[in-house]
Amino acid sequence: MKKSNPFRLKVSGENACFTRPEMKVERVSYDVMTPSAARGILEAILWKPAMAWRILQIDVLKPVRWESVRRNEVGAVIPARNVTEAMSQGTGTLGMYIEKERQQRAGLFLRDIAYVIHAEFEMTDQAGAEDNVTKFEQMFIRRASTGQCFHRPYFGCREFPVDFEFLPRDAELPTPLDESRDLGWMLFDMDYSGKEAMPQFFHARMENGCVDLRNVEVRS
């Protein structure tokens, strides 16, 4: 597969929640951004079926800080069966009374975060005759430099928006955090190659503020 040149994107925000899958009810975030969250940010700026993003490295720019928040969430969704019936019959029950479904939950989130994402993309087998690496490289540079995106990227939850800044190849990189720590097992990404999406995990370690993802062992 043909690959692009590496890109660097600085992202920052006030809060983030990269939810640990074992703590989904009372949400608790991982210490740093997961590769899947980084991929989602890049895809919000540019994604086509002809390309697949690969995260190479995540630089942590600020100390890991936590914030405990209690917030109201809706504890139910409209059943898919109701939607199917409404679509087939032209009428149905699609309403939800938020007051009845509201739940108060605690969350342990990150605050005041900033990262540099190092990434590249590969062309997929869905690339057409008019698709090529240079075309998508220029599209991403133009969109990321001018703040364009398909939807506002976010840090784990949509209420935590991302501010992003494209870093040109000749630009000086921000200095990563001067800290090393074992981050334990972390969600790498979701594998969509089978009938059902399967989570993939890896043993993450931050060395001098950098999480290198180039040669990590990924387990399903």
Coordinates of C-alpha atoms in Angstrom, one line a residue:
M1 CA 0.0 0.0 0.0
K2 CA 1.2 3.5 -0.8
K3 CA 1.8 5.7 2.2
S4 CA 1.7 9.5 2.7
N5 CA 4.5 11.5 4.3
P6 CA 4.1 11.8 8.1
F7 CA 1.9 14.7 9.4
R8 CA 1.9 16.5 12.8
L9 CA -1.2 18.0 14.3
K10 CA -1.3 19.8 17.6
V11 CA -4.6 19.4 19.4
S12 CA -5.7 20.9 22.7
G13 CA -8.8 21.4 24.8
E14 CA -10.2 22.1 28.3
N15 CA -11.4 18.6 29.1
A16 CA -11.2 15.0 27.7
C17 CA -12.6 11.6 28.5
F18 CA -11.0 8.6 26.8
T19 CA -13.2 6.2 28.6
R20 CA -11.8 3.0 29.9
P21 CA -14.1 0.2 28.7
E22 CA -14.1 -1.5 32.1
M23 CA -15.5 1.7 33.6
K24 CA -18.3 2.8 31.3
V25 CA -21.0 3.5 33.8
E26 CA -19.1 5.9 36.0
R27 CA -16.7 7.1 33.3
V28 CA -13.0 7.1 34.0
S29 CA -10.6 8.3 31.4
Y30 CA -7.2 6.8 30.4
D31 CA -4.2 9.0 31.4
V32 CA -3.5 10.0 27.8
M33 CA -5.3 10.1 24.5
T34 CA -5.8 6.7 22.9
P35 CA -4.7 6.0 19.3
S36 CA -8.4 5.4 18.3
A37 CA -9.3 8.9 19.6
A38 CA -6.4 10.4 17.7
R39 CA -7.6 8.6 14.5
G40 CA -11.1 10.0 15.1
I41 CA -9.7 13.6 15.2
L42 CA -7.9 13.1 11.9
E43 CA -10.9 11.5 10.3
A44 CA -13.1 14.5 11.4
I45 CA -10.7 16.7 9.3
L46 CA -10.3 14.4 6.3
W47 CA -11.5 10.9 5.6
K48 CA -12.3 9.0 2.4
P49 CA -12.9 5.3 1.8
A50 CA -9.7 5.3 -0.3
M51 CA -7.5 6.2 2.8
A52 CA -6.8 4.7 6.2
W53 CA -5.1 6.7 9.0
R54 CA -2.3 5.2 11.0
I55 CA -1.2 6.9 14.3
L56 CA 2.6 6.8 14.7
Q57 CA 3.2 8.7 17.9
I58 CA 1.4 10.8 20.5
D59 CA 3.4 13.6 22.3
V60 CA 2.0 14.6 25.6
L61 CA 2.6 18.4 26.1
K62 CA 1.0 19.1 29.5
P63 CA 1.0 17.3 32.9
V64 CA -1.8 14.8 33.4
R65 CA -4.5 16.5 35.5
W66 CA -7.8 15.2 36.7
E67 CA -11.2 16.7 37.3
S68 CA -14.2 14.9 38.9
V69 CA -17.6 16.0 37.5
R70 CA -21.2 14.9 38.2
R71 CA -23.4 15.4 35.2
N72 CA -26.8 14.4 33.9
E73 CA -27.0 11.8 31.2
V74 CA -29.9 10.1 29.4
G75 CA -29.9 6.4 30.3
A76 CA -31.8 5.0 27.3
V77 CA -32.0 5.2 23.6
I78 CA -34.9 4.9 21.2
P79 CA -35.2 1.2 20.3
A80 CA -34.1 0.3 16.8
R81 CA -37.3 -1.8 16.5
N82 CA -39.4 1.3 17.0
V83 CA -37.5 3.1 14.3
T84 CA -37.9 0.2 11.9
E85 CA -41.6 0.0 12.5
A86 CA -42.0 3.7 12.0
M87 CA -40.1 3.6 8.7
S88 CA -42.2 0.6 7.4
Q89 CA -45.6 1.7 8.7
G90 CA -45.2 5.5 8.4
T91 CA -46.1 6.0 12.0
G92 CA -44.8 4.9 15.4
T93 CA -43.5 5.9 18.8
L94 CA -40.2 7.7 18.5
G95 CA -40.5 10.0 21.4
M96 CA -38.4 9.9 24.6
Y97 CA -39.2 11.6 27.9
I98 CA -35.9 12.8 29.1
E99 CA -37.1 13.6 32.6
K100 CA -37.9 9.9 33.0
E101 CA -34.6 8.6 31.6
R102 CA -32.3 11.2 33.2
Q103 CA -29.5 9.8 35.4
Q104 CA -26.8 11.5 37.4
R105 CA -23.4 10.0 37.0
A106 CA -19.9 10.8 38.1
G107 CA -17.0 11.0 35.8
L108 CA -13.2 11.4 36.3
F109 CA -12.0 13.4 33.3
L110 CA -8.7 14.9 32.1
R111 CA -8.4 18.7 32.1
D112 CA -6.2 21.2 30.3
I113 CA -4.8 18.8 27.8
A114 CA -2.6 19.2 24.7
Y115 CA -1.0 16.7 22.4
V116 CA 0.9 16.4 19.1
I117 CA -0.4 13.6 16.9
H118 CA 2.1 12.1 14.5
A119 CA 0.3 10.1 11.7
E120 CA 0.4 9.0 8.1
F121 CA -2.3 7.4 5.9
E122 CA -2.3 4.5 3.5
M123 CA -4.3 4.0 0.4
T124 CA -6.9 1.3 0.6
D125 CA -8.2 -1.1 -2.0
Q126 CA -11.2 1.2 -2.4
A127 CA -9.0 3.8 -4.1
G128 CA -10.2 4.7 -7.5
A129 CA -8.3 5.7 -10.6
E130 CA -8.4 9.4 -9.7
D131 CA -7.3 8.8 -6.1
N132 CA -3.6 9.2 -5.1
V133 CA -1.4 10.0 -2.1
T134 CA -0.4 13.5 -3.3
K135 CA -4.1 14.5 -3.8
F136 CA -5.1 13.5 -0.3
E137 CA -1.9 15.0 1.3
Q138 CA -2.7 18.4 -0.2
M139 CA -6.4 18.1 0.8
F140 CA -5.4 17.3 4.4
I141 CA -2.8 20.1 4.6
R142 CA -5.3 22.6 3.2
R143 CA -8.2 21.6 5.5
A144 CA -6.1 21.3 8.7
S145 CA -4.3 24.6 8.0
T146 CA -7.6 26.5 7.6
G147 CA -9.6 24.8 10.3
Q148 CA -11.9 22.9 8.0
C149 CA -13.5 19.7 9.3
F150 CA -16.5 17.5 8.5
H151 CA -17.6 17.8 12.1
R152 CA -16.0 19.4 15.1
P153 CA -13.5 16.8 16.5
Y154 CA -13.7 16.0 20.2
F155 CA -11.8 14.4 23.0
G156 CA -13.8 11.3 23.7
C157 CA -17.2 13.0 24.3
R158 CA -18.8 15.6 22.0
E159 CA -19.0 18.2 24.8
F160 CA -15.2 18.2 24.9
P161 CA -14.3 19.9 21.6
V162 CA -10.8 19.9 20.1
D163 CA -8.8 22.9 18.9
F164 CA -6.3 21.8 16.3
E165 CA -3.3 23.4 14.5
F166 CA -1.4 21.9 11.6
L167 CA 2.4 21.8 12.1
P168 CA 4.3 22.0 8.8
R169 CA 7.2 19.7 8.2
D170 CA 9.8 22.5 8.9
A171 CA 8.0 23.8 12.0
E172 CA 9.6 23.3 15.4
L173 CA 7.8 20.8 17.5
P174 CA 6.5 21.7 20.9
T175 CA 8.5 20.2 23.7
P176 CA 6.9 17.1 25.2
L177 CA 6.3 16.6 28.9
D178 CA 9.5 15.6 30.7
E179 CA 8.0 12.5 32.3
S180 CA 8.0 8.7 31.8
R181 CA 5.4 6.3 33.1
D182 CA 3.9 2.9 32.4
L183 CA 0.3 3.5 31.3
G184 CA -0.8 -0.1 31.4
W185 CA -3.1 -1.8 28.9
M186 CA -4.9 0.7 26.7
L187 CA -7.4 0.5 23.9
F188 CA -5.6 0.7 20.6
D189 CA -8.4 0.7 18.1
M190 CA -11.4 -1.3 16.9
D191 CA -11.0 -4.1 14.4
Y192 CA -13.8 -3.9 11.8
S193 CA -12.6 -6.7 9.6
G194 CA -15.0 -9.4 11.1
K195 CA -18.7 -9.6 11.4
E196 CA -18.6 -7.7 14.7
A197 CA -16.2 -4.9 15.8
M198 CA -13.6 -6.2 18.2
P199 CA -11.5 -4.0 20.5
Q200 CA -7.7 -4.2 20.3
F201 CA -5.4 -3.4 23.2
F202 CA -1.7 -2.7 23.7
H203 CA 0.7 -2.1 26.6
A204 CA 1.3 1.7 26.5
R205 CA 4.3 3.4 27.9
M206 CA 5.2 7.0 27.8
E207 CA 8.9 7.8 27.5
N208 CA 9.8 11.5 28.0
G209 CA 6.3 12.5 27.1
C210 CA 6.1 10.4 23.9
V211 CA 3.9 7.3 23.3
D212 CA 5.5 5.5 20.4
L213 CA 3.1 3.3 18.5
R214 CA 5.2 2.2 15.6
N215 CA 6.2 -1.3 16.8
V216 CA 3.7 -2.0 19.6
E217 CA 2.2 -5.5 20.0
V218 CA -1.6 -5.3 19.6
R219 CA -3.8 -8.0 21.1
S220 CA -7.5 -8.6 20.5

